[in-house]
Short mmCIF file of C-alpha atoms in Angstrom, two decimals:
data_model
loop_
_atom_site.label_atom_id
_atom_site.label_comp_id
_atom_site.label_asym_id
_atom_site.label_seq_id
_atom_site.Cartn_x
_atom_site.Cartn_y
_atom_site.Cartn_z
CA MET A 1 -19.88 52.86 79.55
CA ARG A 2 -18.16 55.06 77.01
CA LYS A 3 -15.81 57.28 78.96
CA TYR A 4 -15.15 54.86 81.77
CA PHE A 5 -12.12 53.35 80.13
CA ILE A 6 -10.52 56.67 79.32
CA GLY A 7 -9.34 56.86 82.92
CA PHE A 8 -7.21 53.76 82.41
CA PHE A 9 -5.39 55.47 79.56
CA THR A 10 -5.07 58.81 81.32
CA THR A 11 -1.36 59.14 80.70
CA PHE A 12 -1.68 59.32 76.95
CA LEU A 13 -5.31 60.24 76.29
CA VAL A 14 -5.78 63.08 78.72
CA GLY A 15 -2.32 63.48 80.11
CA PHE A 16 -2.40 67.20 79.45
CA ALA A 17 -4.97 67.50 82.21
CA SER A 18 -2.52 66.37 84.87
CA ASN A 19 -1.27 69.91 85.35
CA ALA A 20 -3.20 70.75 88.50
CA GLN A 21 -2.92 74.52 88.00
CA GLY A 22 -4.81 74.29 84.75
CA LEU A 23 -7.57 71.92 85.83
CA LEU A 24 -10.16 74.55 86.65
CA ASN A 25 -9.23 77.03 83.93
CA LYS A 26 -10.09 75.09 80.79
CA SER A 27 -12.07 77.09 78.29
CA GLU A 28 -15.77 76.31 78.19
CA LYS A 29 -17.13 74.48 75.17
CA VAL A 30 -19.07 76.73 72.81
CA PHE A 31 -22.41 75.14 71.97
CA THR A 32 -23.98 75.39 68.55
CA HIS A 33 -27.41 75.44 66.98
CA GLN A 34 -26.95 71.75 66.19
CA ASP A 35 -26.12 71.01 69.84
CA THR A 36 -29.40 72.63 70.84
CA LEU A 37 -31.39 70.72 68.22
CA ARG A 38 -29.82 67.49 69.40
CA GLY A 39 -29.96 68.11 73.13
CA SER A 40 -33.22 69.95 73.83
CA VAL A 41 -36.89 69.02 73.80
CA THR A 42 -37.82 71.20 70.85
CA LYS A 43 -41.38 72.11 69.89
CA GLU A 44 -41.02 69.68 66.98
CA ARG A 45 -40.30 66.87 69.45
CA ALA A 46 -42.59 67.76 72.32
CA TRP A 47 -45.94 67.36 70.54
CA TRP A 48 -45.62 63.60 69.94
CA ASP A 49 -44.84 60.60 72.12
CA VAL A 50 -43.08 57.70 70.41
CA LYS A 51 -44.82 54.37 71.02
CA HIS A 52 -43.16 51.86 68.69
CA TYR A 53 -40.39 51.64 66.11
CA ASN A 54 -40.26 49.08 63.32
CA LEU A 55 -36.72 49.30 62.01
CA ASP A 56 -36.26 47.34 58.78
CA ILE A 57 -32.77 47.53 57.24
CA LYS A 58 -30.31 45.85 54.91
CA VAL A 59 -26.65 46.00 55.95
CA ASN A 60 -24.20 45.91 53.04
CA ALA A 61 -20.64 45.11 54.06
CA SER A 62 -19.40 45.39 50.48
CA ASP A 63 -19.82 49.17 50.42
CA SER A 64 -20.41 49.93 54.14
CA THR A 65 -23.97 51.11 53.59
CA ILE A 66 -27.28 50.72 55.32
CA VAL A 67 -30.59 51.06 53.48
CA GLY A 68 -34.06 50.64 54.87
CA SER A 69 -36.91 52.24 56.75
CA ASN A 70 -38.24 53.04 60.20
CA THR A 71 -41.99 53.03 60.78
CA ILE A 72 -42.74 55.22 63.77
CA GLN A 73 -45.96 54.82 65.73
CA TYR A 74 -46.67 57.82 67.95
CA LYS A 75 -49.34 59.41 70.11
CA VAL A 76 -50.35 63.03 69.47
CA LEU A 77 -49.88 65.16 72.60
CA ASP A 78 -50.44 68.63 71.14
CA ASN A 79 -51.91 70.24 68.04
CA TYR A 80 -48.86 70.70 65.83
CA ASN A 81 -47.77 69.33 62.47
CA ILE A 82 -43.97 69.59 62.11
CA MET A 83 -42.00 66.57 63.31
CA GLN A 84 -38.28 66.55 64.12
CA ILE A 85 -36.49 63.37 63.08
CA ASP A 86 -32.78 63.00 63.70
CA LEU A 87 -30.45 61.37 61.15
CA GLN A 88 -26.82 62.35 61.03
CA ASN A 89 -24.75 63.14 57.96
CA PRO A 90 -23.93 61.54 55.61
CA MET A 91 -27.10 59.44 56.01
CA GLN A 92 -30.07 60.64 53.96
CA ILE A 93 -33.83 60.39 54.24
CA THR A 94 -35.14 59.52 50.80
CA ARG A 95 -38.90 59.39 51.30
CA VAL A 96 -41.55 59.90 54.00
CA LEU A 97 -45.05 58.38 53.88
CA GLN A 98 -48.13 58.80 56.03
CA ASP A 99 -51.54 57.37 55.23
CA GLY A 100 -50.28 56.62 51.72
CA LYS A 101 -49.27 60.21 51.07
CA GLU A 102 -45.79 61.64 50.46
CA LEU A 103 -44.74 64.15 53.09
CA LYS A 104 -42.46 67.11 52.53
CA TYR A 105 -39.34 67.52 54.60
CA LYS A 106 -36.31 69.75 54.87
CA ARG A 107 -32.88 69.21 56.36
CA ASP A 108 -31.06 71.29 58.97
CA GLY A 109 -27.71 69.63 59.58
CA ASN A 110 -28.39 66.37 61.42
CA VAL A 111 -32.12 67.07 61.72
CA PHE A 112 -35.01 66.60 59.30
CA PHE A 113 -38.21 68.59 59.78
CA ILE A 114 -41.17 66.73 58.34
CA THR A 115 -44.43 68.56 57.60
CA MET A 116 -47.44 66.35 58.26
CA VAL A 117 -50.39 66.65 55.88
CA SER A 118 -52.58 68.02 58.64
CA LYS A 119 -52.67 68.44 62.39
CA ALA A 120 -53.85 65.28 64.12
CA LYS A 121 -56.21 65.23 67.09
CA VAL A 122 -54.72 65.12 70.57
CA GLY A 123 -54.73 61.51 71.79
CA GLU A 124 -54.71 60.02 68.30
CA ILE A 125 -52.29 57.21 67.44
CA LYS A 126 -50.55 57.78 64.09
CA GLU A 127 -47.76 56.24 62.01
CA VAL A 128 -45.16 57.68 59.70
CA LYS A 129 -42.75 55.62 57.59
CA ILE A 130 -39.30 57.02 56.90
CA PHE A 131 -37.10 55.56 54.17
CA TYR A 132 -33.36 56.23 54.38
CA GLN A 133 -29.94 55.13 53.16
CA GLY A 134 -26.26 55.97 53.21
CA LYS A 135 -22.84 55.23 54.62
CA PRO A 136 -23.04 55.73 58.40
CA LYS A 137 -20.06 57.15 60.26
CA ILE A 138 -17.35 54.55 60.69
CA ALA A 139 -16.47 54.04 64.34
CA VAL A 140 -12.98 55.46 64.90
CA ASN A 141 -12.36 54.21 68.43
CA PRO A 142 -15.48 52.36 69.56
CA PRO A 143 -17.25 52.64 71.87
CA TRP A 144 -15.87 56.09 72.79
CA ASP A 145 -15.87 57.46 69.25
CA GLY A 146 -18.59 55.26 67.87
CA GLY A 147 -20.67 54.57 64.78
CA ILE A 148 -20.53 51.32 62.80
CA THR A 149 -17.54 49.02 63.07
CA TRP A 150 -16.81 47.15 59.82
CA LYS A 151 -14.22 44.43 60.48
CA LYS A 152 -13.31 40.91 59.43
CA ASP A 153 -12.80 38.00 61.80
CA LYS A 154 -9.67 35.87 61.46
CA ASN A 155 -11.50 33.62 59.00
CA LYS A 156 -12.17 36.70 56.83
CA ASN A 157 -15.90 36.76 57.53
CA ASP A 158 -17.57 40.15 57.98
CA PHE A 159 -17.76 41.21 61.62
CA ILE A 160 -19.98 44.28 62.05
CA ALA A 161 -21.42 46.11 65.07
CA SER A 162 -22.95 49.41 66.16
CA SER A 163 -22.02 51.56 69.19
CA CYS A 164 -23.30 55.10 69.60
CA GLN A 165 -23.79 56.40 73.16
CA GLY A 166 -23.42 60.18 73.26
CA LEU A 167 -22.93 60.29 69.51
CA GLY A 168 -26.53 59.17 69.16
CA ALA A 169 -28.51 56.39 67.51
CA SER A 170 -29.27 58.77 64.65
CA VAL A 171 -25.74 58.07 63.41
CA TRP A 172 -27.18 54.93 61.77
CA TRP A 173 -31.00 55.05 61.89
CA PRO A 174 -33.68 57.79 61.93
CA ASN A 175 -35.50 58.37 65.23
CA LYS A 176 -36.36 60.87 67.93
CA ASP A 177 -32.80 61.00 69.21
CA HIS A 178 -33.35 62.35 72.70
CA MET A 179 -33.34 60.22 75.83
CA TYR A 180 -36.38 61.81 77.49
CA ASP A 181 -38.81 59.84 75.29
CA GLU A 182 -38.11 56.10 75.34
CA VAL A 183 -39.95 54.01 72.79
CA GLU A 184 -42.25 51.52 74.51
CA GLY A 185 -41.39 48.58 72.26
CA MET A 186 -39.57 47.82 69.04
CA THR A 187 -39.24 45.44 66.11
CA ILE A 188 -35.79 45.19 64.51
CA GLN A 189 -35.43 43.49 61.12
CA VAL A 190 -31.91 43.14 59.75
CA ASN A 191 -31.06 41.62 56.37
CA VAL A 192 -27.58 40.06 56.10
CA PRO A 193 -25.73 37.55 53.86
CA LYS A 194 -26.94 34.00 54.45
CA ASN A 195 -23.63 32.86 55.99
CA LEU A 196 -23.90 35.46 58.77
CA ILE A 197 -26.16 36.03 61.78
CA ASP A 198 -27.55 39.30 63.12
CA VAL A 199 -28.07 39.60 66.87
CA SER A 200 -30.11 42.54 68.13
CA ASN A 201 -32.16 43.42 71.19
CA GLY A 202 -35.05 41.41 72.59
CA ARG A 203 -36.00 37.95 71.41
CA LEU A 204 -35.56 36.38 68.01
CA LYS A 205 -38.98 36.07 66.37
CA ASN A 206 -37.98 34.47 63.09
CA VAL A 207 -35.37 34.10 60.36
CA LYS A 208 -36.44 34.30 56.73
CA GLU A 209 -34.31 33.11 53.84
CA LEU A 210 -34.77 35.23 50.71
CA LYS A 211 -34.34 34.32 47.07
CA ASP A 212 -31.35 36.65 46.71
CA GLY A 213 -29.30 34.46 49.06
CA THR A 214 -29.71 36.63 52.15
CA LYS A 215 -31.45 36.16 55.49
CA THR A 216 -33.58 38.58 57.49
CA TYR A 217 -33.48 38.29 61.28
CA THR A 218 -36.46 39.74 63.14
CA TRP A 219 -36.05 40.67 66.80
CA VAL A 220 -38.86 41.90 69.07
CA VAL A 221 -38.30 44.12 72.12
CA LYS A 222 -41.22 44.13 74.56
CA ASN A 223 -39.82 46.61 77.08
CA PRO A 224 -39.07 50.33 76.77
CA ILE A 225 -35.60 50.84 75.31
CA ASN A 226 -33.35 53.88 75.01
CA ASN A 227 -32.07 54.84 71.57
CA TYR A 228 -28.39 54.15 72.08
CA GLY A 229 -29.27 50.77 73.60
CA VAL A 230 -30.53 49.56 70.20
CA ASN A 231 -27.86 47.63 68.31
CA ILE A 232 -26.89 45.35 65.46
CA ASN A 233 -24.19 42.70 65.71
CA ILE A 234 -23.39 40.73 62.56
CA GLY A 235 -20.94 37.88 62.39
CA ASP A 236 -20.20 34.21 61.91
CA TYR A 237 -21.78 33.40 65.26
CA VAL A 238 -22.59 30.23 67.12
CA MET A 239 -24.98 30.24 70.05
CA PHE A 240 -25.27 28.47 73.39
CA SER A 241 -27.66 29.16 76.24
CA GLU A 242 -28.69 28.45 79.80
CA GLN A 243 -31.44 29.42 82.21
CA TYR A 244 -30.77 31.41 85.35
CA LYS A 245 -33.19 30.86 88.23
CA GLY A 246 -33.69 34.44 89.35
CA GLU A 247 -35.99 36.49 91.51
CA LYS A 248 -38.70 36.60 88.82
CA GLY A 249 -38.36 33.00 87.67
CA ASN A 250 -36.31 31.50 84.87
CA LEU A 251 -34.27 34.01 82.87
CA ASP A 252 -33.14 32.92 79.42
CA CYS A 253 -29.43 33.70 78.95
CA THR A 254 -28.11 33.33 75.42
CA TYR A 255 -24.54 33.79 74.23
CA TYR A 256 -23.39 34.53 70.67
CA VAL A 257 -19.68 34.17 69.95
CA LEU A 258 -17.45 33.62 66.95
CA LYS A 259 -17.15 29.93 66.10
CA ASP A 260 -13.49 29.69 67.00
CA ASN A 261 -14.17 31.03 70.51
CA LEU A 262 -17.00 28.69 71.52
CA GLU A 263 -15.12 26.54 74.04
CA LYS A 264 -13.41 29.53 75.63
CA ALA A 265 -16.73 31.32 75.95
CA LYS A 266 -18.46 28.37 77.61
CA LYS A 267 -15.91 28.53 80.41
CA HIS A 268 -15.40 32.27 80.62
CA PHE A 269 -19.04 33.36 80.50
CA LYS A 270 -19.67 31.66 83.85
CA ASP A 271 -19.30 35.21 85.17
CA VAL A 272 -22.83 35.91 83.85
CA PRO A 273 -24.77 33.85 86.44
CA ARG A 274 -22.38 35.13 89.11
CA MET A 275 -23.18 38.68 88.00
CA LEU A 276 -26.92 38.05 88.00
CA LYS A 277 -26.85 36.55 91.49
CA ALA A 278 -24.90 39.49 92.93
CA PHE A 279 -26.81 42.25 91.14
CA GLU A 280 -30.25 40.83 91.82
CA HIS A 281 -29.21 40.82 95.49
CA TRP A 282 -28.12 44.45 95.43
CA PHE A 283 -30.44 46.00 92.83
CA GLY A 284 -33.50 43.76 92.56
CA PRO A 285 -34.70 41.55 89.70
CA TYR A 286 -33.06 41.80 86.30
CA PRO A 287 -35.31 44.39 84.60
CA PHE A 288 -35.90 42.66 81.25
CA TYR A 289 -36.97 39.04 81.83
CA GLU A 290 -39.42 39.35 78.90
CA ASP A 291 -36.58 40.21 76.52
CA SER A 292 -34.02 37.75 77.95
CA PHE A 293 -30.32 38.41 78.58
CA LYS A 294 -27.77 38.09 75.78
CA LEU A 295 -24.00 38.48 75.73
CA VAL A 296 -22.64 38.98 72.21
CA GLU A 297 -19.04 39.02 71.01
CA THR A 298 -18.12 42.15 69.06
CA PRO A 299 -15.08 43.59 67.24
CA TYR A 300 -14.76 46.34 69.88
CA LEU A 301 -14.45 46.34 73.67
CA GLY A 302 -18.12 46.25 74.62
CA MET A 303 -21.18 48.23 75.69
CA GLU A 304 -24.45 48.04 77.62
CA HIS A 305 -26.96 47.51 74.81
CA GLN A 306 -30.22 46.53 76.47
CA SER A 307 -30.79 42.75 76.70
CA CYS A 308 -27.92 42.46 74.19
CA VAL A 309 -24.74 43.34 76.08
CA THR A 310 -21.71 43.40 73.80
CA TYR A 311 -18.36 41.85 74.66
CA GLY A 312 -14.81 42.20 73.32
CA ASN A 313 -12.53 41.82 76.33
CA GLY A 314 -10.53 38.91 74.94
CA TYR A 315 -11.83 36.24 77.33
CA GLN A 316 -9.71 37.44 80.24
CA ASN A 317 -10.31 38.90 83.65
CA GLY A 318 -9.86 42.57 84.45
CA TYR A 319 -10.05 45.30 81.85
CA LEU A 320 -8.05 43.89 78.92
CA GLY A 321 -6.15 41.89 81.53
CA HIS A 322 -5.50 44.86 83.83
CA ASP A 323 -6.89 45.75 87.25
CA LEU A 324 -8.28 49.30 87.17
CA SER A 325 -8.15 49.46 90.97
CA GLY A 326 -4.56 48.27 91.36
CA THR A 327 -5.64 46.15 94.34
CA GLY A 328 -5.77 42.71 92.77
CA TRP A 329 -9.54 42.46 93.21
CA GLY A 330 -10.12 43.70 89.68
CA LEU A 331 -8.58 40.50 88.34
CA LYS A 332 -11.21 38.34 90.03
CA PHE A 333 -13.80 39.05 87.32
CA ASP A 334 -14.18 40.01 83.67
CA PHE A 335 -14.63 43.76 83.79
CA ILE A 336 -16.75 44.02 80.64
CA ILE A 337 -19.22 41.32 81.69
CA ILE A 338 -19.73 42.86 85.12
CA HIS A 339 -19.66 46.58 84.29
CA GLU A 340 -21.70 46.47 81.10
CA SER A 341 -24.26 44.12 82.60
CA GLY A 342 -24.57 46.41 85.62
CA HIS A 343 -25.94 48.96 83.20
CA GLU A 344 -29.05 46.83 82.71
CA TRP A 345 -30.17 48.30 86.04
CA PHE A 346 -28.54 51.74 85.88
CA ALA A 347 -28.83 52.99 82.26
CA ASN A 348 -31.36 50.66 80.71
CA ASN A 349 -33.86 50.31 83.56
CA ILE A 350 -33.23 53.75 85.06
CA THR A 351 -32.27 56.07 82.19
CA TYR A 352 -31.22 59.74 82.26
CA LYS A 353 -33.48 62.21 80.46
CA ASP A 354 -30.55 64.45 79.57
CA ILE A 355 -27.00 63.22 79.02
CA ALA A 356 -25.81 65.95 81.42
CA ASP A 357 -27.08 63.53 84.10
CA MET A 358 -25.05 60.62 82.78
CA TRP A 359 -23.67 60.07 86.28
CA ILE A 360 -26.94 58.25 87.06
CA HIS A 361 -25.77 55.55 84.67
CA GLU A 362 -22.07 55.55 85.35
CA SER A 363 -21.59 56.30 89.05
CA PHE A 364 -23.92 53.53 90.16
CA THR A 365 -22.57 51.07 87.58
CA CYS A 366 -18.96 51.82 88.44
CA TYR A 367 -19.88 51.21 92.08
CA SER A 368 -21.57 47.96 91.06
CA GLU A 369 -18.10 46.54 90.40
CA SER A 370 -17.25 47.08 94.06
CA LEU A 371 -20.57 45.55 95.13
CA PHE A 372 -19.85 42.50 92.97
CA VAL A 373 -16.46 42.11 94.68
CA GLU A 374 -18.10 42.56 98.08
CA TYR A 375 -20.77 39.95 97.37
CA TYR A 376 -18.21 37.25 96.61
CA TYR A 377 -15.10 38.30 98.56
CA GLY A 378 -16.35 40.34 101.50
CA LYS A 379 -17.00 43.92 102.51
CA ASP A 380 -13.35 44.81 103.03
CA ALA A 381 -12.48 43.59 99.52
CA GLY A 382 -15.24 45.70 97.98
CA ALA A 383 -14.06 48.74 99.92
CA GLU A 384 -10.45 48.20 98.83
CA TYR A 385 -11.57 48.03 95.20
CA VAL A 386 -13.52 51.30 95.23
CA GLN A 387 -10.75 53.05 97.15
CA GLY A 388 -8.24 51.77 94.61
CA ILE A 389 -9.99 53.35 91.64
CA ARG A 390 -9.59 56.82 93.21
CA LYS A 391 -6.19 57.09 91.55
CA ASN A 392 -8.02 57.59 88.25
CA ILE A 393 -9.98 60.66 89.41
CA GLU A 394 -9.03 63.94 87.70
CA ASN A 395 -11.31 66.56 89.30
CA ASP A 396 -11.17 68.45 86.00
CA LYS A 397 -14.78 69.68 85.84
CA PRO A 398 -18.12 68.96 87.51
CA ILE A 399 -19.68 65.54 87.10
CA ILE A 400 -22.94 67.05 85.83
CA GLY A 401 -22.73 68.56 82.34
CA HIS A 402 -24.65 71.34 80.59
CA TYR A 403 -28.32 70.68 80.00
CA ASP A 404 -30.21 70.81 76.68
CA VAL A 405 -27.09 70.65 74.45
CA ASN A 406 -26.20 66.93 74.57
CA ASN A 407 -23.23 67.56 76.85
CA GLU A 408 -21.69 65.01 79.20
CA GLY A 409 -20.07 66.04 82.43
CA SER A 410 -16.63 64.97 83.60
CA GLY A 411 -15.41 61.41 83.17
CA ASP A 412 -15.12 61.56 86.96
CA MET A 413 -18.75 60.41 86.94
CA TYR A 414 -17.22 56.92 87.04
CA TYR A 415 -14.48 56.73 89.67
CA LYS A 416 -15.41 59.83 91.67
CA GLY A 417 -19.12 59.06 91.35
CA ALA A 418 -18.56 55.56 92.71
CA ASN A 419 -16.62 56.96 95.65
CA MET A 420 -19.35 59.53 96.29
CA LEU A 421 -21.82 56.66 96.60
CA HIS A 422 -19.44 54.71 98.83
CA THR A 423 -19.12 57.79 101.04
CA LEU A 424 -22.90 58.13 101.13
CA ARG A 425 -23.11 54.53 102.28
CA GLN A 426 -20.90 55.42 105.27
CA LEU A 427 -23.27 58.24 106.22
CA ILE A 428 -26.24 55.86 106.13
CA ASN A 429 -24.19 53.38 108.19
CA ASN A 430 -26.67 50.56 107.66
CA ASP A 431 -25.91 48.04 104.93
CA GLU A 432 -29.46 46.72 104.64
CA LYS A 433 -30.80 50.27 104.42
CA TRP A 434 -28.27 50.98 101.66
CA ARG A 435 -29.32 47.86 99.80
CA SER A 436 -32.99 48.80 100.17
CA ILE A 437 -32.25 52.21 98.60
CA LEU A 438 -30.49 50.61 95.62
CA ARG A 439 -33.34 48.17 95.13
CA GLY A 440 -35.89 50.89 95.75
CA LEU A 441 -34.42 53.08 93.03
CA ASN A 442 -34.85 50.24 90.54
CA SER A 443 -38.44 49.55 91.57
CA THR A 444 -39.56 53.18 91.98
CA PHE A 445 -38.09 54.28 88.64
CA TYR A 446 -38.68 50.96 86.85
CA HIS A 447 -38.39 51.46 83.07
CA GLN A 448 -38.38 55.24 83.46
CA THR A 449 -36.31 58.21 82.35
CA VAL A 450 -35.25 60.42 85.24
CA THR A 451 -33.42 63.58 86.28
CA THR A 452 -30.71 64.09 88.87
CA LYS A 453 -33.26 65.85 91.09
CA GLN A 454 -35.50 62.79 91.14
CA ILE A 455 -32.61 60.57 92.23
CA GLU A 456 -31.41 63.06 94.83
CA ASP A 457 -34.92 63.58 96.21
CA TYR A 458 -35.51 59.85 96.48
CA ILE A 459 -32.29 59.25 98.42
CA ILE A 460 -32.94 62.26 100.67
CA GLN A 461 -36.45 60.98 101.38
CA GLN A 462 -35.28 57.45 102.14
CA THR A 463 -32.40 58.47 104.40
CA GLY A 464 -34.07 61.40 106.12
CA PHE A 465 -30.80 63.33 105.70
CA ASP A 466 -30.37 66.78 104.20
CA LEU A 467 -27.99 65.80 101.41
CA ASN A 468 -28.36 68.85 99.18
CA ALA A 469 -24.91 70.24 100.02
CA PHE A 470 -23.43 66.73 99.78
CA PHE A 471 -24.67 66.30 96.20
CA ASN A 472 -23.67 69.86 95.31
CA GLN A 473 -20.16 69.15 96.58
CA TYR A 474 -19.55 65.94 94.67
CA LEU A 475 -21.69 66.43 91.55
CA ARG A 476 -21.52 70.16 90.86
CA ASP A 477 -18.09 71.18 92.21
CA THR A 478 -14.57 69.97 91.53
CA ARG A 479 -13.19 70.46 95.03
CA ILE A 480 -12.79 67.53 97.40
CA PRO A 481 -13.74 68.22 101.03
CA THR A 482 -10.59 68.52 103.09
CA LEU A 483 -10.54 67.82 106.83
CA GLU A 484 -8.05 70.21 108.41
CA TYR A 485 -7.00 69.31 111.91
CA SER A 486 -4.34 69.75 114.55
CA TYR A 487 -3.83 68.06 117.89
CA ASP A 488 -1.89 68.80 121.05
CA GLY A 489 -2.08 66.62 124.10
CA LYS A 490 -5.66 65.41 124.44
CA ALA A 491 -7.14 68.22 122.31
CA LEU A 492 -8.09 67.90 118.64
CA LYS A 493 -9.17 70.89 116.55
CA TYR A 494 -10.82 70.28 113.18
CA ARG A 495 -12.86 71.84 110.38
CA TRP A 496 -13.88 71.37 106.73
CA THR A 497 -12.22 73.37 103.97
CA ASN A 498 -12.62 73.19 100.17
CA ILE A 499 -16.38 72.95 100.55
CA VAL A 500 -19.57 74.38 99.09
CA SER A 501 -21.93 76.48 101.18
CA GLY A 502 -23.70 74.46 103.84
CA PHE A 503 -21.48 71.37 103.65
CA GLU A 504 -21.36 69.76 107.11
CA MET A 505 -20.81 66.06 106.47
CA PRO A 506 -19.98 63.85 109.46
CA VAL A 507 -16.79 61.83 109.08
CA ASN A 508 -15.20 58.93 110.92
CA VAL A 509 -11.62 59.24 112.13
CA PHE A 510 -9.40 56.90 114.08
CA ILE A 511 -7.77 58.51 117.13
CA ASN A 512 -5.04 56.23 118.45
CA GLY A 513 -6.79 53.45 116.50
CA VAL A 514 -10.21 54.05 118.05
CA SER A 515 -13.08 55.09 115.73
CA VAL A 516 -14.62 58.47 116.49
CA ASN A 517 -17.41 60.18 114.55
CA LEU A 518 -16.78 63.89 114.10
CA LYS A 519 -19.23 66.48 112.76
CA PRO A 520 -16.99 69.16 111.25
CA LYS A 521 -18.20 72.51 109.96
CA SER A 522 -16.39 75.32 108.20
CA ASP A 523 -15.45 76.83 111.57
CA TRP A 524 -12.97 75.24 113.94
CA LEU A 525 -14.40 72.78 116.47
CA ASN A 526 -12.78 71.04 119.42
CA PHE A 527 -12.70 67.42 120.55
CA GLU A 528 -11.27 66.24 123.89
CA ASN A 529 -9.85 62.73 123.93
CA SER A 530 -9.56 60.63 127.07
CA THR A 531 -5.84 60.10 126.53
CA LYS A 532 -3.02 61.89 124.78
CA ILE A 533 -3.53 61.92 121.02
CA GLU A 534 -0.66 60.17 119.29
CA LYS A 535 -2.18 59.51 115.85
CA VAL A 536 -5.17 60.66 113.81
CA GLU A 537 -6.32 58.89 110.62
CA VAL A 538 -9.36 59.64 108.48
CA ASP A 539 -11.49 56.59 107.63
CA LYS A 540 -10.52 55.66 104.07
CA ASN A 541 -14.11 54.78 103.24
CA PHE A 542 -14.84 58.52 103.06
CA TYR A 543 -13.70 60.17 99.84
CA VAL A 544 -12.15 63.25 101.44
CA PHE A 545 -8.69 64.75 101.73
CA ASN A 546 -7.00 65.64 105.00
CA ASN A 547 -4.49 68.24 106.02
CA VAL A 548 -2.62 68.40 109.33
CA VAL A 549 -1.95 72.00 110.36
CA THR A 550 0.32 73.34 113.08
CA ASN A 551 0.05 76.24 115.53
CA LYS A 552 -3.71 76.12 115.61
#
């Protein structure tokens, strides 16, 4: 979700990028040793497979601190004895225990290297308990510049939440902070003042009242979960619930909102069953029936935390009341409910291994907005919506980022990525086949971490098309294919320009209002019409540019 909303504020957040001459000449980011430690599968990460986390913390609003422990269960994959655990400054590890023994550790920036007492046997299941404390980074502009948000509601109760995509879960708790290795299950125990409630991922197991006047909420996650999808939400909440009759049976849907917003939420959150109905149609069953679905009010805009989607859109349709597409269709639904919930399929079910491939999350989820519109208002409405968001595309850098250094690609992974998928749908030209691919992705890669190549290969296999140049064009290049053409009498000449090597995508055009499928290449081709050509229009469902040339 994080960068999606930046496009809406383009004029004052990234307005400097509007100078077209400078778009492709921005200096490359210089990556550091810390970027490599954060973004690569180091030797100290590769030898162990995380199986379960037991996160047990106390959240102190009075001094903005977190103190607690994380017990990590892991399987030994290789004979090595130094473990990399990520925990960002200014948080501190205070003690490490294994089998009752204190382990030595040393810090390197945001990484701790822990020396195990001895090398374990390959295949062995082991545990290590890490104690930590500190003041986690305060979120500056969540969820884009995240961390922990420490706020008060209007009744002056503490209102606290985490958000950390890109920044990393290690901003507030110690873990293997790389997406390639998802933990298979998790227990989350959060101690808060007795007048407040913590809502985290999975299902609530129990609430214990302690003698010091606090309560500990224990949540259990039964499905694999990515690190940034783990969250805490602490507030003066009330809860209401319903059951959705879905493809896999009854799905428990639970909503946590501030007390003063209960009646508004009961009306406004009717978008949740609408969302589930549309997305189960397009993508297949909701991926986390065992962990339920929760929508939780937060003091920031919202994010896709697994089975615990966060919400702060002010109980209004659109994005903070605005239509990102400019077509009117974006005001037919609450953007945060639809977009962030779409991530349950693309982000939480299918998860990138490296954040350079973040488009897998964001392109499909951005397109899910259009599919939601289509499901309820028709195919033309969905197409208008996705075409409308093109105005937010910058073409500043490739959609895919740099690998192994925790580097995202362009924010165009949202609007441009959605239009790439819409263009791909035109090439397939079979709506049921397109739907079967979307559902097939979610079943084939169910609860898995993936690479761009795996997604590309799957789509190529299912369509039978050679789409390598297509993906290179839209994911790895900033240029938009441009159909150059000229016409005189009954003759039309046409070709592709602004393309990568081998790009030969068919495209639909309307000649005098009649649809014609052309197969342009980089060289000029000819088409003879049956009557004099008066007007040529490129089908707007294809994300391409066009250029009429003369004397050709």
